[in-house]
Coordinates of C-alpha atoms in Angstrom, one line a residue:
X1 CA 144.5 -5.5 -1.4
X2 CA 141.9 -2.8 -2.0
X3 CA 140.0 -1.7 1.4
X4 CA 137.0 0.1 1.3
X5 CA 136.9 3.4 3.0
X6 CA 134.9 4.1 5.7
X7 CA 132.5 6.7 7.7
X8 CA 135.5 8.1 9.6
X9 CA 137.4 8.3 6.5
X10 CA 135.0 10.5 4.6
X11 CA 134.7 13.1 7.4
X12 CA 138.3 13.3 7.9
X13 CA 138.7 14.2 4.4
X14 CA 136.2 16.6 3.9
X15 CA 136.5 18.0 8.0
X16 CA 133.7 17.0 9.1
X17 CA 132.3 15.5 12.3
X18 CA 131.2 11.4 11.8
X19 CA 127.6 12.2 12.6
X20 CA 127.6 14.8 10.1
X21 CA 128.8 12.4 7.3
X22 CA 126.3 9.8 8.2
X23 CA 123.4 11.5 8.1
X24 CA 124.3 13.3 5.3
X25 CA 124.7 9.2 3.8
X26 CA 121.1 8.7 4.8
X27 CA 119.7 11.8 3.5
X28 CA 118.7 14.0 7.3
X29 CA 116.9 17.1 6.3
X30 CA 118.9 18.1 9.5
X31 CA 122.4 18.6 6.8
X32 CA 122.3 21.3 4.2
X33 CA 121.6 20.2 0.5
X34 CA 125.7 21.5 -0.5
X35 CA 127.4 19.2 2.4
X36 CA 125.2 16.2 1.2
X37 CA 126.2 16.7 -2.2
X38 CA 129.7 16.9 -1.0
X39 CA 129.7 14.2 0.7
X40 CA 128.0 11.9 -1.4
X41 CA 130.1 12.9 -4.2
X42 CA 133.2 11.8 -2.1
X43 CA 132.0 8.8 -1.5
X44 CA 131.1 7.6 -4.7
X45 CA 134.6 8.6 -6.1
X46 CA 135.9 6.5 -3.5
X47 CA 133.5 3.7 -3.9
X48 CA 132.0 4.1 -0.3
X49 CA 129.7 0.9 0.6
X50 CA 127.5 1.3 4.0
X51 CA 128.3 -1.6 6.4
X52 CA 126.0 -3.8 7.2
X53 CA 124.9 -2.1 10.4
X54 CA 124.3 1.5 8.5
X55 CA 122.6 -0.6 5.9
X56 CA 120.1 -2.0 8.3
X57 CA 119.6 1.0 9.7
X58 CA 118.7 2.3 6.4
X59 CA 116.6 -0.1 5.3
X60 CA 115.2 -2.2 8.3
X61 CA 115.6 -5.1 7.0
X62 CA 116.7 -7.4 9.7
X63 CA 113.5 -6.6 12.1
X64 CA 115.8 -8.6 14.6
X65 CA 116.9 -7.2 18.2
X66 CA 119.8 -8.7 19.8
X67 CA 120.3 -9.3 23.3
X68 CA 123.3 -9.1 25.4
X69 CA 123.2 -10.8 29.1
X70 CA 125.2 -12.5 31.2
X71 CA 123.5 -15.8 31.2
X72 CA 120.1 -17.3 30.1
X73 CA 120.1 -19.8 33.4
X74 CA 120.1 -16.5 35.7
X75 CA 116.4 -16.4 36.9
X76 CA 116.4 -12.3 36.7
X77 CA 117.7 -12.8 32.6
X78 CA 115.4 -16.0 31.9
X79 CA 112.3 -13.5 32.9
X80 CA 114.0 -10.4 31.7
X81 CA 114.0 -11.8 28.0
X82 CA 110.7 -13.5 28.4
X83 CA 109.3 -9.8 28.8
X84 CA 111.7 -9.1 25.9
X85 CA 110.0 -11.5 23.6
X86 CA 106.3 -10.6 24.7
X87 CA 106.7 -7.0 23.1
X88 CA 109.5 -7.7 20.0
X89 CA 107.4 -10.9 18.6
X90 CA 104.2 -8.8 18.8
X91 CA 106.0 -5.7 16.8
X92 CA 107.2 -8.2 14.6
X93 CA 110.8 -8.4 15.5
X94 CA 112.9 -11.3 16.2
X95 CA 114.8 -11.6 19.1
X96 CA 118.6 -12.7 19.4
X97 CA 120.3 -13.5 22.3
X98 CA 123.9 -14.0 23.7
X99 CA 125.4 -14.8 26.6
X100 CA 128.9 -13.5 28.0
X101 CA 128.9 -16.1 31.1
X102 CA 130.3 -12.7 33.0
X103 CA 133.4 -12.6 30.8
X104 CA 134.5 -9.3 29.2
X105 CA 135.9 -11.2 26.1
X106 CA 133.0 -13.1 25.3
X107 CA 130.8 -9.6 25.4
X108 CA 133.3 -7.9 22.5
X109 CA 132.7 -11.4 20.4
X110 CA 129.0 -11.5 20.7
X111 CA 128.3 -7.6 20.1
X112 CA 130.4 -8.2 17.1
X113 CA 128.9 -11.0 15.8
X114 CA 125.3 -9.6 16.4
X115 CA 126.6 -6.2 14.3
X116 CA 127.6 -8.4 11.5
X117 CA 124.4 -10.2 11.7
X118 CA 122.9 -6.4 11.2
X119 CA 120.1 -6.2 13.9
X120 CA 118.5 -3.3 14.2
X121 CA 119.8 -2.6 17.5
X122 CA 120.6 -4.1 20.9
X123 CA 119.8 -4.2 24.9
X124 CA 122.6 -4.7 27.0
X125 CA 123.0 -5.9 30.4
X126 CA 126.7 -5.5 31.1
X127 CA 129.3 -8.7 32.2
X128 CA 130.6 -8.2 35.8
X129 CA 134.6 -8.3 33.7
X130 CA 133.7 -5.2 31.9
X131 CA 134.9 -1.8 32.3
X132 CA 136.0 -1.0 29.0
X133 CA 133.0 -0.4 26.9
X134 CA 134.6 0.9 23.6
X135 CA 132.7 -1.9 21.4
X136 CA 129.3 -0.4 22.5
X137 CA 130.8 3.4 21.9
X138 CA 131.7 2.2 18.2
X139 CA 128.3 0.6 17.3
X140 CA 126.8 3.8 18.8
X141 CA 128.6 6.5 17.0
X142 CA 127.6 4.5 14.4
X143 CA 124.4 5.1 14.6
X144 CA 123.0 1.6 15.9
X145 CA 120.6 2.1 18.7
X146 CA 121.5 0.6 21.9
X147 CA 119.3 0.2 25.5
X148 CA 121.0 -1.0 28.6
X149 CA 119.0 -2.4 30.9
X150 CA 119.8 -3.5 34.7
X151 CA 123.7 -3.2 34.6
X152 CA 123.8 0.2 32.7
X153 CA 127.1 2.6 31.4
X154 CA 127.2 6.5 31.9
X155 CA 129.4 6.6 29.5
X156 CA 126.5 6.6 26.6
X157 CA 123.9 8.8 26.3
X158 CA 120.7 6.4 25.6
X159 CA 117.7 5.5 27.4
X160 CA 118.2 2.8 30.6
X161 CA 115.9 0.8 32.4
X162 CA 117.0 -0.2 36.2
X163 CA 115.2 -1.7 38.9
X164 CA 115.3 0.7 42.2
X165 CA 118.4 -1.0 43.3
X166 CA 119.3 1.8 45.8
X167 CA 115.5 1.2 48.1
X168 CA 115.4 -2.9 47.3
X169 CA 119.0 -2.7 49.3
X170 CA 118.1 -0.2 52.1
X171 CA 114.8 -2.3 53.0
X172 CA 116.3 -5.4 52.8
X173 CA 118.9 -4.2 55.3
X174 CA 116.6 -1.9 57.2
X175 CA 114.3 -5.5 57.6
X176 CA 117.3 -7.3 59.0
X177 CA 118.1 -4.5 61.5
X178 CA 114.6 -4.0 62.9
X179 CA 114.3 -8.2 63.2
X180 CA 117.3 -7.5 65.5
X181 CA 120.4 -8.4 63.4
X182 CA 123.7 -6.1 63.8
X183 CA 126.3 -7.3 62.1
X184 CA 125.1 -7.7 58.5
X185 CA 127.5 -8.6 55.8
X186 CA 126.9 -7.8 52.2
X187 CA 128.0 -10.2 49.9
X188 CA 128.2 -8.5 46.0
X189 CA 129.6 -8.5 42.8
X190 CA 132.6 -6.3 40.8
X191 CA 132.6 -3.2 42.6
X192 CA 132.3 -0.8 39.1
X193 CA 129.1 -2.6 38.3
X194 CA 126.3 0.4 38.2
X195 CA 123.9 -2.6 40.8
X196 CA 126.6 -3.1 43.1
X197 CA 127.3 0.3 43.6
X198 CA 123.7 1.1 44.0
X199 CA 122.9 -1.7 45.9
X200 CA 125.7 -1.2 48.6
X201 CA 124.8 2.7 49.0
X202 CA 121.6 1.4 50.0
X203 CA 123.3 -0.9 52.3
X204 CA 125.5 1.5 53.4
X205 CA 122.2 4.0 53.9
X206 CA 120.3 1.8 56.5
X207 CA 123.2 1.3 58.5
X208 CA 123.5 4.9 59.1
X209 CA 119.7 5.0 59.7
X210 CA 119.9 2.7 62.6
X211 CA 123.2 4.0 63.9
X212 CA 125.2 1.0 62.9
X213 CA 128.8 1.5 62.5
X214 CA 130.2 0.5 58.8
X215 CA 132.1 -2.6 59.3
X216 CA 134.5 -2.7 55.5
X217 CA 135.0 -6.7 56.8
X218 CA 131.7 -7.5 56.2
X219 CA 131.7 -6.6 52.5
X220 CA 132.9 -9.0 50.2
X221 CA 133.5 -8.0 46.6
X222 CA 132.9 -11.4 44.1
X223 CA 133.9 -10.5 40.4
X224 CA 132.1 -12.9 38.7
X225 CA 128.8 -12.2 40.5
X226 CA 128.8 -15.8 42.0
X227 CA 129.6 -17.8 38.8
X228 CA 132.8 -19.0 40.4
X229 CA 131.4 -20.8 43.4
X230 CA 135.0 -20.7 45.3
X231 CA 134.4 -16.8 45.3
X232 CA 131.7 -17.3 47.4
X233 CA 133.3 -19.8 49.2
X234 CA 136.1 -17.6 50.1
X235 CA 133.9 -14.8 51.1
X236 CA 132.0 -16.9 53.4
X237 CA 135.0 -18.3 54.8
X238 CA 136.5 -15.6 55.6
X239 CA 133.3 -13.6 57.2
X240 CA 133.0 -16.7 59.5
X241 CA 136.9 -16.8 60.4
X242 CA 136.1 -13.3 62.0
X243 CA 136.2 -12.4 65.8
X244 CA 133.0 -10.3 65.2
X245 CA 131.3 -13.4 62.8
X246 CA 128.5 -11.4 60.9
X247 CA 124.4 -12.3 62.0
X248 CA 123.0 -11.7 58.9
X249 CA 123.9 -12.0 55.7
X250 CA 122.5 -9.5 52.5
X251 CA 123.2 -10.9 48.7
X252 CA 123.3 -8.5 46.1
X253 CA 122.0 -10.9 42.9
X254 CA 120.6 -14.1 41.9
X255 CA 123.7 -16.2 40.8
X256 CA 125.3 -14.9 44.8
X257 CA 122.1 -15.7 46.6
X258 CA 121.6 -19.5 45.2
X259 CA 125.7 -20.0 45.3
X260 CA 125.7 -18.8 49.2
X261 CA 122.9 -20.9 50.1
X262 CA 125.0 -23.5 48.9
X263 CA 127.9 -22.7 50.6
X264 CA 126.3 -22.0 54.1
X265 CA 124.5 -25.6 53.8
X266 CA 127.7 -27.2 52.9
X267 CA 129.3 -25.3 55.9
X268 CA 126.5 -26.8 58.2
X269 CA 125.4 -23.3 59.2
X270 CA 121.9 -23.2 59.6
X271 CA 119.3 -20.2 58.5
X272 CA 118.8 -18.4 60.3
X273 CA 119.7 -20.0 63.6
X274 CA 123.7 -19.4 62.3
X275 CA 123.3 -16.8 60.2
X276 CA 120.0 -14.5 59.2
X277 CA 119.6 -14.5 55.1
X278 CA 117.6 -12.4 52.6
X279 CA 118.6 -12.4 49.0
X280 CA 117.9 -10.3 45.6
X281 CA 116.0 -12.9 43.6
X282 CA 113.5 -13.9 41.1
X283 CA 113.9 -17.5 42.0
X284 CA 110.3 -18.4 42.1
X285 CA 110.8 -21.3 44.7
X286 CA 112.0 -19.4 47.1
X287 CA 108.5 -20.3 49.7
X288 CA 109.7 -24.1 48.9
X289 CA 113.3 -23.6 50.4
X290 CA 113.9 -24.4 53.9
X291 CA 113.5 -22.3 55.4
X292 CA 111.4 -20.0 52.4
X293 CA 114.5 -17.3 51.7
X294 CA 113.1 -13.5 52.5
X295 CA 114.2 -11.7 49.2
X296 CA 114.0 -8.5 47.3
X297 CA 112.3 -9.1 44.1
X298 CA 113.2 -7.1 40.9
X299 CA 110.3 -6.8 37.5
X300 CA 112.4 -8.3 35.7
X301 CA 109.5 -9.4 32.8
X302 CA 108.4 -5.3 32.7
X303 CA 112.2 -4.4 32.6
X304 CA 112.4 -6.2 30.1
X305 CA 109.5 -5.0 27.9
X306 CA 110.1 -1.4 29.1
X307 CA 113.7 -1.6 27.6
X308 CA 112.2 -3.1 24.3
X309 CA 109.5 -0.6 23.9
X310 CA 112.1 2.0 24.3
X311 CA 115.2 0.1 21.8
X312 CA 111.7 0.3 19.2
X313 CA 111.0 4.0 19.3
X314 CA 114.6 4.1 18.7
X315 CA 115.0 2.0 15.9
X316 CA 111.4 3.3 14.2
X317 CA 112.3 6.7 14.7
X318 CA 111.8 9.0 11.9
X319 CA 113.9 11.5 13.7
X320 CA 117.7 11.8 15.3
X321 CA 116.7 11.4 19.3
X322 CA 118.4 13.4 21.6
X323 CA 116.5 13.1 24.6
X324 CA 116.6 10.0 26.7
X325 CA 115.3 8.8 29.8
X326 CA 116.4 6.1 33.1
X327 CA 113.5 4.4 33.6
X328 CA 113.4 3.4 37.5
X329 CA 111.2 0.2 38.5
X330 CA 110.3 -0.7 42.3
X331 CA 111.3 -3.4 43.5
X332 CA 110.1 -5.7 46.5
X333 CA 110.9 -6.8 49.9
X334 CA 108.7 -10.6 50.5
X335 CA 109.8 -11.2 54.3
X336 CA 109.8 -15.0 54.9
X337 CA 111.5 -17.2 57.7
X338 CA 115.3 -17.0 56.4
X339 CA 115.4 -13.4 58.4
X340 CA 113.4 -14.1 61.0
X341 CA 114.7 -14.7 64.5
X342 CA 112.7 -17.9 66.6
X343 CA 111.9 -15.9 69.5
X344 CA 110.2 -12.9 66.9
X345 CA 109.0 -15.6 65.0
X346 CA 106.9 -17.5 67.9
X347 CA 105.9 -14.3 69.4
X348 CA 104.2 -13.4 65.8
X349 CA 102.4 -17.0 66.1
X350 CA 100.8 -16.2 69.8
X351 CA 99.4 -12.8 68.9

């Protein structure tokens, strides 16, 4: 059965580098006029047909984005991919989005099924399973532009957007310390995720601040960021079962502060009477829980469009670019009753 040759066939043949041989294909004035001639020639002898990605590349046709997240239902991605929309609809792109559900196998089926749908290029928010990201490292040396945005790689060199995950942690900790809690777990997801290792150095930062001894017990590691509700069982379980039971409890995400809720009402524990509580969340009721759950907020609707303007001036770029940028958004620390000791609280009342 005939099978067509591709990119990496051409510049192993002719000795060049895969960059070299695509651009060449789409005519860069960056490749002389004797290596495009070369290579064009080769590839017609050899009936070379661009894939569907290098051919919307070419010829933006698709005008379509598509999103990669972990799930729509997550209050960070639902307002994430609204700020999406507000800026691809208006430049006249439409917007596609998958879900892994935090599983590394999904991810590799969804990035290739949006390839073969040939979108212009994609923003990626990385499943809590992945540490192998060879399927975004193909579609990039490919030439397909790519944005990550929250749970980013250093393994590809394009632009990022984060939140300030690093400060959101420290204050959130710092917060708990000055409202007089010491023993302050910090329940998070898969420990190679770029948030959780941000968001527990930030942790790990306030404790020195204060003088507070790093206690490894109180960190529990959940590898699906909360999906699997007996992860966060366990955790809490086990931080309870302690000699030294934790005061204060920090969550690192969304899915892990509304799944330990859960799990510390079902436990009977009471907040913050049991057990202090501040969360990372977008959840917009937080003021109607009881009691109202202090909470670092994220932008998730400006991360969202900041990663879109930025996949844009890729994909309408009449120029290779070699510059790119991490674009750091601040986030929030809204102090409600969850962290609040009784005694500080009625003392805040009388004065």
């Amino acid at each position: 059965m005939y099978e067509a040759i591709t990119i990496k066939d051409i510049a192993k043949a002719l000795s060049l580098s895969t960059s070299t041989v695509s651009r060449a294909l789409r005519g860069s004035y960056e490749i002389s006029p004797e290596t495009k001639k070369l290579v064009l020639e080769y590839a017609e002898k050899f009936n070379y047909r661009p894939n569907p990605i290098a051919l919307s590349l070419k010829e933006r046709k698709s005008r379509s984005i598509g999103v990669v997240v972990s799930e729509i239902a997550n209050h960070f991605f639902s307002e994430a991919i609204n700020g999406i929309e507000s800026i691809a609809y208006n430049r006249g792109y439409h917007v596609i989005i998958s879900q892994s559900h935090e599983s590394y196998e999904r991810e590799v089926v969804n990035v290739k099924h949006l390839s073969s749908r040939s979108v212009d290029g994609l923003l990626i928010s990385l499943s809590t399973e992945t540490t192998d990201i060879g399927h975004f490292k193909e579609l990039h040396d490919k030439g397909l532009p790519l944005v990550f945005f929250d749970r980013v790689t250093d393994e590809i060199d394009t632009h990022k957007v984060i939140a300030n995950n690093y400060k959101g942690a420290y204050d959130a900790t710092d917060h708990l310390i000055k409202s007089g809690f010491k023993k302050i777990a910090h329940i998070t997801s898969s420990a190679h995720l770029s948030i959780t290792k941000e968001r527990l150095a930030g942790y790990k930062a306030a404790l020195e601040e204060h003088k507070i001894p790093l206690n490894e017990s109180y960190i529990k590691y959940c590898n699906h960021g909360g999906k699997v509700l007996k992860e966060i069982e366990d955790a809490i379980s086990d931080l309870m079962k302690l000699k030294q039971k934790p005061d204060a409890i920090f969550a690192a995400s969304d899915r892990l502060t509304t799944s330990s809720l859960s799990t510390l009402k079902t436990l009977g524990l009471k907040i913050p009477d049991d057990v202090a509580f501040v969360g990372f969340t977008n959840y917009g009721l937080v003021e109607l829980l009881n009691p109202p759950l202090s909470s670092v907020n994220q932008p998730a609707f400006e991360m969202g469009q900041v990663a879109t303007e930025l996949l844009i001036q890729l994909i309408e770029s009449k120029r290779p670019v070699t510059t790119f940028e991490t674009r750091v958004l601040q986030t929030q620390l809204c102090v409600r009753d969850s962290s609040v000791k009784h005694k500080q609280k009625s003392a805040e009342k009388k004065s």
